[in-house]
């Protein structure tokens, strides 16, 4: 990581920190805290060890209706936070900061071979992409990967070089750097 201008260096730094430490707080330079207490974010991640009886997951149609009727996030909403804490369904890899568009159009399709997902759900309005502003990475047994696989295979899969790479404009998105 000698040249910070190299494309895609943030995911590699995150992956290496995850490999070495098991958990990190990553804050983009655009993030600032207005108070020292961030326990409300930690609660969403650590609730997994405390919640034993979750309410049943709503059917997809009911979740779609809820998403259609709720306005987009704008700041911190205590009621939504309390509901999320009670359901405790948040992953332990949190991305905060809604970008205003969906994830499908900006994600290379081959990524889904490494991160299992439901493609039909990604086409829905509720499939929002969140900017990498603040991330809490905590390793957990319920994730489908182990950290060594995440660090080595995702870098190898995209053939991400740590320096001196060039853009390949022939791929689907025109944004993957390859050797």
Backbone as ProteinMPNN parsed JSONL, in Angstrom:
{"seq_chain_A": "XXXXXXXXXXXXXXXXXXXXXXXXXXXXXXXXXXXXXXXXXXXXXXXXXXXXXXXXXXXXXXXXXXXXXXXXXXXXXXXXXXXXXXXXXXXXXXXXXXXXXXXXXXXXXXXXXXXXXXXXXXXXXXXXXXXXXXXXXXXXXXXXXXXXXXXXXXXXXXXXXXXXXXXXXXXXXXXXXXX", "coords_chain_A": {"N_chain_A": [[0.824, -1.192, 0.0], [1.847, 1.261, -0.827], [1.266, 3.333, -2.566], [-1.36, 5.282, -2.236], [-3.166, 6.111, -4.084], [-3.76, 4.089, -5.795], [-6.205, 2.132, -7.407], [-9.004, 0.689, -5.764], [-7.902, 0.254, -3.171], [-8.965, 0.455, -0.612], [-10.765, -1.809, -0.003], [-8.823, -3.822, 0.167], [-7.178, -3.023, 2.277], [-9.076, -3.163, 4.332], [-9.654, -5.921, 4.239], [-7.136, -6.994, 4.917], [-6.769, -5.938, 7.487], [-8.903, -7.175, 8.745], [-8.076, -9.821, 8.507], [-5.799, -9.757, 10.155], [-6.638, -8.728, 12.655], [-9.274, -9.46, 13.196], [-11.514, -7.903, 13.861], [-12.664, -4.641, 13.098], [-13.002, -1.063, 13.215], [-13.837, 0.972, 10.669], [-13.487, 4.105, 9.368], [-14.432, 6.364, 7.0], [-13.0, 9.356, 5.652], [-14.999, 11.206, 5.444], [-16.696, 10.862, 7.532], [-17.837, 11.896, 10.673], [-18.095, 12.045, 14.212], [-20.633, 13.268, 16.303], [-20.935, 12.912, 18.919], [-19.451, 11.146, 21.666], [-20.46, 8.695, 22.376], [-21.207, 5.837, 20.798], [-22.758, 3.669, 21.117], [-25.263, 2.911, 20.216], [-24.881, 2.046, 17.614], [-23.131, -0.082, 18.008], [-24.844, -1.739, 19.454], [-26.569, -2.783, 17.502], [-24.959, -4.608, 16.266], [-23.989, -6.299, 18.238], [-26.235, -7.46, 19.314], [-26.864, -10.027, 18.567], [-25.832, -11.916, 20.318], [-27.458, -11.682, 22.501], [-30.182, -11.857, 21.918], [-32.716, -14.182, 21.982], [-35.2, -14.943, 21.118], [-36.587, -14.153, 18.287], [-38.915, -12.091, 16.482], [-41.075, -13.51, 13.945], [-39.835, -13.602, 10.571], [-41.011, -11.277, 8.268], [-43.065, -11.96, 5.382], [-41.799, -11.698, 2.011], [-43.416, -10.036, 0.365], [-44.742, -8.458, 2.261], [-42.587, -7.12, 3.408], [-41.749, -5.686, 1.18], [-43.938, -3.948, 0.876], [-43.761, -2.516, 3.285], [-41.294, -1.234, 2.87], [-41.973, 0.36, 0.68], [-43.71, 2.156, 1.826], [-42.309, 3.462, 3.821], [-40.325, 6.323, 4.3], [-37.197, 7.28, 2.744], [-34.129, 6.81, 4.508], [-32.986, 9.377, 6.632], [-30.809, 10.598, 8.48], [-30.765, 9.623, 11.973], [-33.189, 7.447, 13.106], [-35.0, 6.837, 15.852], [-37.149, 5.05, 16.306], [-37.038, 3.206, 14.161], [-34.501, 2.198, 14.671], [-34.96, 0.956, 17.19], [-36.773, -1.042, 16.427], [-35.152, -2.509, 14.66], [-33.223, -3.361, 16.474], [-34.727, -5.004, 18.158], [-35.588, -7.011, 16.366], [-33.134, -7.884, 15.523], [-31.721, -8.52, 13.101], [-29.749, -7.497, 11.571], [-26.747, -7.665, 9.702], [-23.366, -8.395, 10.694], [-21.655, -6.783, 9.435], [-21.7, -3.706, 8.809], [-22.879, -1.128, 6.74], [-23.151, 2.221, 6.517], [-24.993, 5.035, 5.377], [-26.843, 5.862, 2.952], [-26.713, 5.711, -0.547], [-28.492, 6.529, -2.473], [-29.244, 5.023, -4.641], [-29.733, 1.771, -6.178], [-28.034, -1.431, -5.698], [-27.575, -3.286, -7.708], [-26.922, -2.352, -10.313], [-24.357, -1.408, -10.016], [-22.652, -3.377, -9.24], [-20.425, -5.932, -9.977], [-21.47, -8.847, -11.637], [-20.19, -11.31, -11.023], [-19.405, -11.084, -8.42], [-21.354, -12.139, -6.847], [-20.902, -14.829, -6.803], [-19.252, -15.215, -4.725], [-20.438, -13.968, -2.542], [-23.256, -14.998, -1.278], [-26.574, -14.395, -2.425], [-29.899, -13.206, -3.179], [-30.818, -12.749, -6.311], [-33.253, -11.783, -7.418], [-34.269, -10.234, -5.385], [-32.515, -8.121, -5.387], [-33.327, -6.556, -7.459], [-35.412, -5.099, -6.603], [-36.975, -2.122, -5.265], [-36.243, -1.745, -2.622], [-33.66, -2.65, -2.396], [-31.099, -1.212, -1.529], [-28.044, 0.606, -1.914], [-25.339, 1.113, 0.231], [-23.03, 3.539, 1.2], [-19.519, 3.25, 1.818], [-19.008, 4.407, 4.439], [-18.916, 4.098, 7.256], [-17.865, 1.251, 8.813], [-18.453, -1.703, 10.569], [-16.757, -4.478, 11.219], [-17.152, -7.635, 12.281], [-16.182, -10.812, 13.019], [-18.186, -13.677, 12.612], [-19.917, -16.714, 13.329], [-22.179, -17.197, 11.813], [-21.739, -16.194, 9.28], [-21.015, -16.951, 5.853], [-18.42, -17.261, 5.069], [-14.924, -17.641, 5.783], [-12.387, -15.64, 7.286], [-9.839, -15.891, 6.077], [-10.423, -16.879, 3.546], [-11.923, -14.759, 2.502], [-9.988, -12.726, 2.401], [-7.94, -13.769, 0.683], [-9.143, -15.03, -1.634], [-11.021, -13.223, -2.799], [-9.415, -11.161, -3.65], [-7.777, -12.555, -5.448], [-9.737, -13.463, -7.236], [-10.71, -11.177, -8.582], [-8.364, -10.496, -9.616], [-6.845, -8.449, -8.462], [-4.316, -6.191, -8.355], [-1.72, -5.046, -6.268], [-0.399, -2.792, -6.962], [0.542, -0.766, -9.763], [-1.369, -1.576, -11.613], [-3.746, -1.702, -14.356], [-6.583, -0.182, -15.977], [-9.311, -2.138, -17.192], [-11.261, -1.829, -19.789], [-12.934, -3.515, -21.11], [-14.551, -5.097, -19.587], [-17.777, -5.807, -18.023], [-18.622, -3.61, -16.421], [-16.656, -1.751, -16.724], [-14.858, -1.027, -14.776], [-13.12, -2.596, -13.345], [-9.95, -3.288, -12.166], [-7.309, -5.004, -13.593], [-4.628, -7.43, -13.926]], "CA_chain_A": [[0.0, 0.0, 0.0], [2.727, 2.424, -0.86], [0.614, 4.397, -3.312], [-2.762, 5.27, -1.836], [-4.026, 6.45, -5.223], [-4.104, 2.876, -6.538], [-7.632, 1.814, -7.401], [-9.488, -0.396, -4.902], [-7.042, -0.049, -2.039], [-9.723, 0.357, 0.641], [-11.158, -3.187, 0.335], [-7.66, -4.633, 0.519], [-6.805, -2.63, 3.637], [-10.095, -3.735, 5.218], [-9.458, -7.372, 4.277], [-5.919, -7.305, 5.655], [-7.027, -5.654, 8.902], [-9.782, -8.25, 9.201], [-7.235, -11.011, 8.644], [-4.845, -9.611, 11.249], [-7.22, -8.357, 13.941], [-10.566, -10.1, 13.408], [-12.585, -6.913, 13.936], [-12.162, -3.28, 12.93], [-13.876, 0.072, 12.896], [-13.268, 1.709, 9.546], [-14.207, 5.346, 9.147], [-14.031, 7.168, 5.869], [-12.698, 10.723, 6.09], [-16.218, 12.018, 5.434], [-17.483, 10.555, 8.727], [-17.434, 12.495, 11.941], [-19.031, 11.777, 15.289], [-21.044, 14.457, 17.048], [-20.875, 12.543, 20.332], [-18.508, 10.057, 21.897], [-21.177, 7.448, 22.615], [-21.716, 5.202, 19.576], [-23.273, 2.362, 21.544], [-26.448, 2.547, 19.432], [-24.404, 1.28, 16.463], [-22.618, -1.352, 18.545], [-25.982, -2.565, 19.864], [-27.097, -3.488, 16.331], [-24.026, -5.663, 15.904], [-23.799, -7.246, 19.339], [-27.513, -8.008, 19.774], [-26.944, -11.451, 18.212], [-25.524, -12.78, 21.464], [-28.436, -11.474, 23.562], [-31.554, -12.129, 21.491], [-32.976, -15.617, 21.846], [-36.504, -15.158, 20.494], [-36.867, -13.091, 17.322], [-40.217, -12.189, 15.818], [-40.924, -14.174, 12.645], [-39.504, -12.754, 9.424], [-42.166, -10.968, 7.429], [-42.935, -12.436, 3.999], [-41.191, -10.734, 1.1], [-44.42, -9.054, -0.081], [-44.986, -7.532, 3.374], [-41.4, -6.267, 3.525], [-41.802, -4.76, 0.046], [-44.942, -2.934, 1.199], [-43.178, -1.67, 4.327], [-40.275, -0.393, 2.235], [-42.63, 1.339, -0.192], [-44.412, 3.15, 2.64], [-41.385, 4.195, 4.685], [-39.469, 7.246, 3.559], [-35.778, 6.947, 2.781], [-33.46, 7.218, 5.733], [-32.371, 10.703, 6.673], [-30.413, 10.73, 9.87], [-31.028, 8.491, 12.851], [-34.581, 7.341, 13.514], [-35.012, 6.006, 17.059], [-38.141, 3.977, 16.185], [-36.491, 2.182, 13.263], [-33.395, 1.577, 15.402], [-35.525, 0.062, 18.21], [-37.32, -2.205, 15.726], [-34.01, -3.295, 14.187], [-32.591, -3.979, 17.634], [-35.61, -6.08, 18.621], [-35.53, -8.098, 15.387], [-31.729, -8.308, 15.503], [-31.464, -9.188, 11.823], [-28.666, -6.816, 10.868], [-25.495, -8.393, 9.608], [-22.316, -7.817, 11.511], [-20.849, -5.97, 8.536], [-22.659, -2.625, 8.603], [-22.541, -0.016, 5.858], [-24.082, 3.303, 6.782], [-24.969, 6.128, 4.421], [-27.541, 5.47, 1.722], [-26.172, 6.439, -1.692], [-29.58, 7.038, -3.3], [-29.546, 4.127, -5.757], [-29.619, 0.353, -5.863], [-26.719, -2.048, -5.785], [-27.456, -4.194, -8.846], [-26.275, -1.733, -11.477], [-22.972, -1.024, -9.738], [-21.928, -4.539, -8.717], [-20.077, -6.921, -10.99], [-22.263, -10.056, -11.368], [-19.398, -12.405, -10.469], [-19.271, -10.916, -6.974], [-22.36, -12.968, -6.187], [-20.412, -16.195, -6.621], [-18.562, -15.225, -3.438], [-21.339, -13.502, -1.497], [-24.58, -15.517, -1.641], [-27.663, -13.426, -2.375], [-31.075, -13.521, -3.978], [-30.811, -11.732, -7.372], [-34.564, -11.148, -7.626], [-34.431, -9.209, -4.348], [-31.678, -6.971, -5.734], [-34.012, -5.745, -8.466], [-36.499, -4.372, -5.954], [-36.686, -0.77, -4.805], [-35.654, -1.763, -1.289], [-32.264, -3.082, -2.456], [-30.34, 0.038, -1.542], [-26.608, 0.489, -1.711], [-24.873, 2.008, 1.276], [-21.645, 3.928, 1.005], [-18.556, 2.717, 2.768], [-18.653, 5.508, 5.309], [-18.488, 3.543, 8.536], [-18.058, -0.193, 8.74], [-18.05, -2.519, 11.705], [-16.532, -5.856, 10.787], [-16.969, -8.559, 13.391], [-16.305, -12.175, 12.515], [-19.262, -14.411, 13.265], [-20.112, -18.054, 12.782], [-23.294, -17.282, 10.876], [-21.355, -15.773, 7.944], [-20.692, -18.088, 4.999], [-17.022, -17.276, 4.667], [-13.994, -17.357, 6.864], [-11.635, -14.44, 6.912], [-8.737, -16.196, 5.159], [-11.021, -16.994, 2.216], [-12.283, -13.408, 2.083], [-8.783, -11.958, 2.088], [-7.157, -14.263, -0.444], [-9.878, -15.385, -2.835], [-11.666, -12.089, -3.466], [-8.335, -10.451, -4.341], [-7.391, -13.38, -6.595], [-10.851, -13.559, -8.178], [-10.72, -9.985, -9.423], [-6.973, -10.28, -10.014], [-6.497, -7.099, -8.025], [-2.896, -6.046, -8.116], [-1.528, -4.043, -5.233], [0.263, -1.621, -7.512], [0.902, -0.854, -11.162], [-2.399, -2.204, -12.434], [-4.356, -0.818, -15.343], [-8.014, -0.396, -16.152], [-9.756, -3.006, -18.271], [-12.54, -1.262, -20.212], [-13.723, -4.521, -21.809], [-15.452, -5.846, -18.708], [-19.164, -5.337, -18.057], [-18.824, -2.315, -15.784], [-15.588, -0.832, -17.077], [-14.248, -0.445, -13.587], [-12.313, -3.579, -12.634], [-8.539, -3.251, -12.526], [-6.759, -6.357, -13.713], [-3.199, -7.497, -14.277]], "C_chain_A": [[0.868, 1.255, 0.0], [2.073, 3.606, -1.556], [-0.877, 4.351, -3.024], [-3.697, 5.625, -2.974], [-4.394, 5.225, -6.054], [-5.572, 2.553, -6.341], [-7.916, 0.628, -6.497], [-8.567, -0.705, -3.735], [-7.824, -0.198, -0.742], [-10.166, -1.069, 0.952], [-9.981, -4.068, 0.738], [-7.191, -4.299, 1.927], [-7.78, -3.229, 4.641], [-9.882, -5.241, 5.356], [-8.218, -7.745, 5.082], [-6.078, -7.02, 7.143], [-7.922, -6.725, 9.508], [-8.979, -9.53, 9.426], [-6.367, -10.928, 9.901], [-5.493, -9.413, 12.613], [-8.583, -8.982, 14.215], [-11.736, -9.154, 13.485], [-11.972, -5.527, 13.79], [-13.316, -2.292, 12.923], [-13.162, 0.814, 11.78], [-14.108, 2.953, 9.351], [-13.604, 6.071, 7.965], [-13.785, 8.59, 6.374], [-13.924, 11.624, 6.1], [-17.064, 11.815, 6.684], [-16.932, 11.316, 9.915], [-18.514, 12.203, 12.965], [-19.364, 13.08, 15.991], [-21.107, 14.173, 18.537], [-19.963, 11.335, 20.471], [-19.198, 8.707, 22.039], [-21.758, 6.923, 21.304], [-22.299, 3.826, 19.892], [-24.504, 1.946, 20.752], [-26.062, 1.778, 18.165], [-23.893, -0.082, 16.933], [-23.753, -2.29, 18.932], [-26.543, -3.371, 18.699], [-26.231, -4.681, 15.941], [-23.941, -6.731, 16.985], [-25.096, -7.876, 19.825], [-27.625, -9.501, 19.504], [-26.688, -12.358, 19.41], [-26.553, -12.675, 22.581], [-29.854, -11.883, 23.192], [-31.734, -13.629, 21.29], [-34.273, -15.892, 21.102], [-36.818, -13.976, 19.582], [-38.288, -13.22, 16.807], [-40.037, -12.862, 14.462], [-40.623, -13.163, 11.535], [-40.766, -12.528, 8.607], [-41.975, -11.577, 6.046], [-42.393, -11.316, 3.107], [-42.178, -9.656, 0.661], [-44.697, -8.024, 1.01], [-43.793, -6.6, 3.574], [-41.356, -5.253, 2.392], [-42.777, -3.625, 0.318], [-44.418, -1.975, 2.261], [-42.149, -0.718, 3.727], [-40.895, 0.693, 1.366], [-43.269, 2.459, 0.616], [-43.507, 3.948, 3.561], [-40.521, 5.111, 3.829], [-38.014, 6.802, 3.669], [-35.158, 7.495, 4.053], [-32.866, 8.609, 5.58], [-32.0, 10.97, 8.121], [-30.81, 9.496, 10.669], [-32.461, 8.531, 13.32], [-34.654, 6.342, 14.667], [-35.99, 4.835, 16.947], [-37.644, 2.843, 15.288], [-35.34, 1.451, 13.946], [-33.922, 0.574, 16.429], [-36.101, -1.202, 17.564], [-36.194, -3.112, 15.227], [-33.313, -4.017, 15.334], [-33.417, -5.16, 18.137], [-35.562, -7.282, 17.676], [-34.133, -8.703, 15.303], [-31.415, -9.103, 14.237], [-30.36, -8.497, 11.019], [-27.446, -7.715, 10.821], [-24.448, -7.713, 10.462], [-21.292, -7.068, 10.665], [-21.78, -4.846, 8.132], [-22.091, -1.552, 7.695], [-23.583, 1.066, 6.076], [-23.927, 4.394, 5.729], [-25.556, 5.726, 3.09], [-27.079, 6.337, 0.559], [-27.244, 6.991, -2.621], [-29.906, 6.172, -4.501], [-29.35, 2.684, -5.311], [-28.231, -0.192, -6.108], [-26.507, -2.827, -7.084], [-26.662, -3.586, -10.001], [-24.807, -1.403, -11.25], [-22.138, -2.166, -9.164], [-21.67, -5.53, -9.842], [-20.8, -8.221, -10.661], [-21.468, -11.2, -10.732], [-19.148, -12.272, -8.969], [-20.205, -11.865, -6.247], [-21.968, -14.435, -6.117], [-19.69, -16.335, -5.289], [-19.465, -14.825, -2.283], [-22.753, -13.922, -1.866], [-25.664, -14.46, -1.479], [-28.812, -13.914, -3.238], [-31.184, -12.451, -5.068], [-32.16, -11.059, -7.592], [-34.819, -10.069, -6.582], [-33.628, -7.95, -4.689], [-32.327, -6.058, -6.759], [-35.122, -4.9, -7.863], [-36.03, -3.008, -5.466], [-35.952, -0.771, -3.466], [-34.18, -2.162, -1.288], [-31.377, -1.855, -2.623], [-28.857, -0.252, -1.358], [-26.204, 1.528, -0.671], [-23.398, 2.282, 1.071], [-20.774, 3.37, 2.123], [-18.085, 3.841, 3.679], [-18.182, 5.021, 6.664], [-18.82, 2.059, 8.507], [-17.64, -0.81, 10.064], [-17.958, -3.944, 11.202], [-16.292, -6.707, 12.025], [-17.151, -9.969, 12.838], [-17.367, -12.921, 13.307], [-19.454, -15.752, 12.586], [-21.207, -18.104, 11.738], [-22.931, -16.782, 9.476], [-20.873, -16.985, 7.169], [-19.234, -18.13, 4.564], [-16.161, -17.216, 5.905], [-13.026, -16.301, 6.362], [-10.464, -14.729, 5.985], [-9.237, -16.289, 3.726], [-11.343, -15.609, 1.667], [-11.054, -12.644, 1.631], [-8.126, -12.46, 0.816], [-7.97, -14.432, -1.718], [-10.502, -14.189, -3.541], [-10.617, -11.27, -4.221], [-7.917, -11.23, -5.583], [-8.476, -13.412, -7.662], [-10.871, -12.369, -9.131], [-9.33, -9.649, -9.943], [-6.54, -8.866, -9.674], [-5.013, -7.075, -7.708], [-2.701, -4.916, -7.12], [-0.778, -2.816, -5.741], [0.559, -1.829, -8.98], [-0.129, -1.507, -12.051], [-2.963, -1.2, -13.425], [-5.831, -1.144, -15.495], [-8.289, -1.31, -17.336], [-11.143, -2.526, -18.68], [-13.418, -2.273, -20.934], [-14.67, -5.288, -20.899], [-16.818, -5.171, -18.677], [-19.33, -3.928, -17.502], [-17.749, -1.306, -16.141], [-14.876, -0.271, -15.87], [-13.376, -1.428, -12.821], [-10.868, -3.453, -13.099], [-8.007, -4.668, -12.54], [-5.287, -6.286, -14.063], [-3.012, -7.404, -15.767]], "O_chain_A": [[0.622, 2.192, 0.759], [2.301, 4.755, -1.178], [-1.579, 3.47, -3.521], [-4.909, 5.456, -2.844], [-5.254, 5.314, -6.93], [-6.11, 2.687, -5.242], [-7.147, -0.333, -6.47], [-8.471, -1.869, -3.345], [-7.381, -0.919, 0.152], [-9.967, -1.519, 2.08], [-10.135, -4.966, 1.566], [-6.843, -5.198, 2.691], [-7.367, -3.742, 5.681], [-9.926, -5.777, 6.463], [-8.246, -8.708, 5.847], [-5.577, -7.777, 7.974], [-7.722, -7.134, 10.652], [-9.181, -10.234, 10.416], [-6.218, -11.913, 10.624], [-4.962, -9.877, 13.622], [-9.008, -9.029, 15.369], [-12.863, -9.558, 13.199], [-10.882, -5.269, 14.302], [-14.462, -2.654, 12.656], [-12.015, 1.234, 11.936], [-15.324, 2.859, 9.183], [-12.406, 6.354, 7.938], [-14.313, 8.977, 7.416], [-13.894, 12.697, 6.701], [-18.052, 12.523, 6.878], [-15.722, 11.371, 10.135], [-19.697, 12.123, 12.634], [-18.482, 13.901, 16.244], [-21.309, 15.088, 19.336], [-19.734, 10.598, 19.512], [-18.564, 7.672, 21.836], [-22.698, 7.505, 20.764], [-22.326, 2.938, 19.041], [-24.774, 0.752, 20.623], [-26.835, 0.945, 17.693], [-24.191, -1.108, 16.322], [-23.641, -3.504, 18.759], [-26.951, -4.519, 18.881], [-26.72, -5.648, 15.356], [-23.833, -7.921, 16.689], [-25.053, -8.757, 20.684], [-28.415, -10.179, 20.16], [-27.261, -13.443, 19.505], [-26.537, -13.481, 23.512], [-30.646, -12.222, 24.071], [-31.002, -14.261, 20.529], [-34.433, -16.962, 20.515], [-37.261, -12.925, 20.046], [-38.814, -14.328, 16.703], [-38.953, -12.791, 13.883], [-41.094, -12.026, 11.563], [-41.496, -13.468, 8.294], [-40.842, -11.7, 5.58], [-42.521, -10.135, 3.428], [-41.815, -8.482, 0.593], [-44.869, -6.842, 0.714], [-43.972, -5.42, 3.876], [-40.977, -4.1, 2.598], [-42.48, -2.467, 0.026], [-44.605, -0.763, 2.154], [-42.14, 0.472, 4.044], [-40.396, 1.818, 1.321], [-43.36, 3.591, 0.141], [-43.902, 5.012, 4.037], [-40.045, 4.718, 2.764], [-37.648, 6.046, 4.569], [-35.602, 8.505, 4.6], [-32.319, 8.963, 4.535], [-32.797, 11.508, 8.889], [-31.149, 8.457, 10.103], [-32.908, 9.536, 13.874], [-34.402, 5.151, 14.485], [-35.701, 3.744, 17.436], [-37.807, 1.667, 15.614], [-35.211, 0.233, 13.821], [-33.398, -0.535, 16.534], [-35.937, -2.302, 18.092], [-36.271, -4.334, 15.356], [-32.865, -5.153, 15.179], [-32.864, -6.198, 18.5], [-35.503, -8.428, 18.122], [-33.979, -9.897, 15.043], [-30.905, -10.222, 14.304], [-30.082, -8.897, 9.889], [-27.149, -8.434, 11.774], [-24.634, -6.578, 10.9], [-20.195, -6.759, 11.13], [-22.575, -5.008, 7.205], [-20.951, -1.12, 7.867], [-24.771, 0.844, 5.841], [-22.82, 4.637, 5.249], [-24.832, 5.293, 2.194], [-27.057, 7.563, 0.668], [-26.949, 7.832, -3.471], [-30.759, 6.541, -5.307], [-28.864, 2.417, -4.212], [-27.363, 0.491, -6.653], [-25.367, -3.005, -7.514], [-25.818, -4.258, -10.595], [-24.082, -1.144, -12.211], [-21.038, -1.94, -8.659], [-22.586, -5.917, -10.568], [-20.754, -8.666, -9.514], [-22.035, -11.983, -9.97], [-18.729, -13.23, -8.32], [-19.889, -12.343, -5.158], [-22.635, -15.215, -5.438], [-19.531, -17.444, -4.779], [-19.278, -15.294, -1.16], [-23.392, -13.264, -2.687], [-25.666, -13.714, -0.499], [-28.696, -14.919, -3.941], [-31.61, -11.335, -4.771], [-32.205, -9.873, -7.921], [-35.512, -9.091, -6.862], [-34.019, -6.843, -4.319], [-31.919, -4.907, -6.911], [-35.71, -4.069, -8.554], [-34.835, -2.777, -5.279], [-35.129, 0.108, -3.208], [-33.514, -2.02, -0.262], [-30.964, -1.515, -3.732], [-28.475, -1.235, -0.723], [-26.668, 2.668, -0.694], [-22.614, 1.371, 0.803], [-21.246, 3.065, 3.219], [-16.903, 4.186, 3.691], [-17.158, 5.482, 7.169], [-19.95, 1.675, 8.204], [-16.591, -0.471, 10.612], [-18.958, -4.542, 10.808], [-15.309, -6.5, 12.737], [-18.188, -10.271, 12.247], [-17.434, -12.806, 14.531], [-19.178, -15.898, 11.395], [-21.177, -18.965, 10.858], [-23.738, -16.929, 8.558], [-20.376, -17.944, 7.76], [-18.864, -18.977, 3.751], [-16.618, -16.787, 6.964], [-12.872, -16.102, 5.157], [-10.122, -13.875, 5.168], [-8.567, -15.837, 2.798], [-11.068, -15.319, 0.503], [-11.076, -11.985, 0.591], [-7.784, -11.658, -0.052], [-7.524, -14.013, -2.786], [-10.512, -14.145, -4.772], [-10.892, -10.746, -5.3], [-7.723, -10.645, -6.648], [-8.177, -13.392, -8.856], [-11.03, -12.535, -10.34], [-9.139, -8.642, -10.625], [-5.943, -8.171, -10.496], [-4.526, -7.852, -6.886], [-3.445, -3.935, -7.136], [-0.554, -1.882, -4.971], [0.804, -2.958, -9.405], [0.204, -1.955, -13.149], [-2.69, -0.003, -13.342], [-6.27, -2.249, -15.179], [-7.592, -1.264, -18.35], [-12.113, -2.795, -17.972], [-14.534, -1.941, -21.335], [-15.505, -6.051, -21.382], [-16.995, -4.09, -19.238], [-20.093, -3.133, -18.051], [-17.918, -0.114, -15.884], [-14.344, 0.838, -15.921], [-12.929, -1.103, -11.721], [-10.595, -3.506, -14.298], [-8.232, -5.437, -11.605], [-4.766, -5.237, -14.443], [-1.881, -7.443, -16.251]]}, "name": "protein", "num_of_chains": 1, "seq": "XXXXXXXXXXXXXXXXXXXXXXXXXXXXXXXXXXXXXXXXXXXXXXXXXXXXXXXXXXXXXXXXXXXXXXXXXXXXXXXXXXXXXXXXXXXXXXXXXXXXXXXXXXXXXXXXXXXXXXXXXXXXXXXXXXXXXXXXXXXXXXXXXXXXXXXXXXXXXXXXXXXXXXXXXXXXXXXXXXX"}
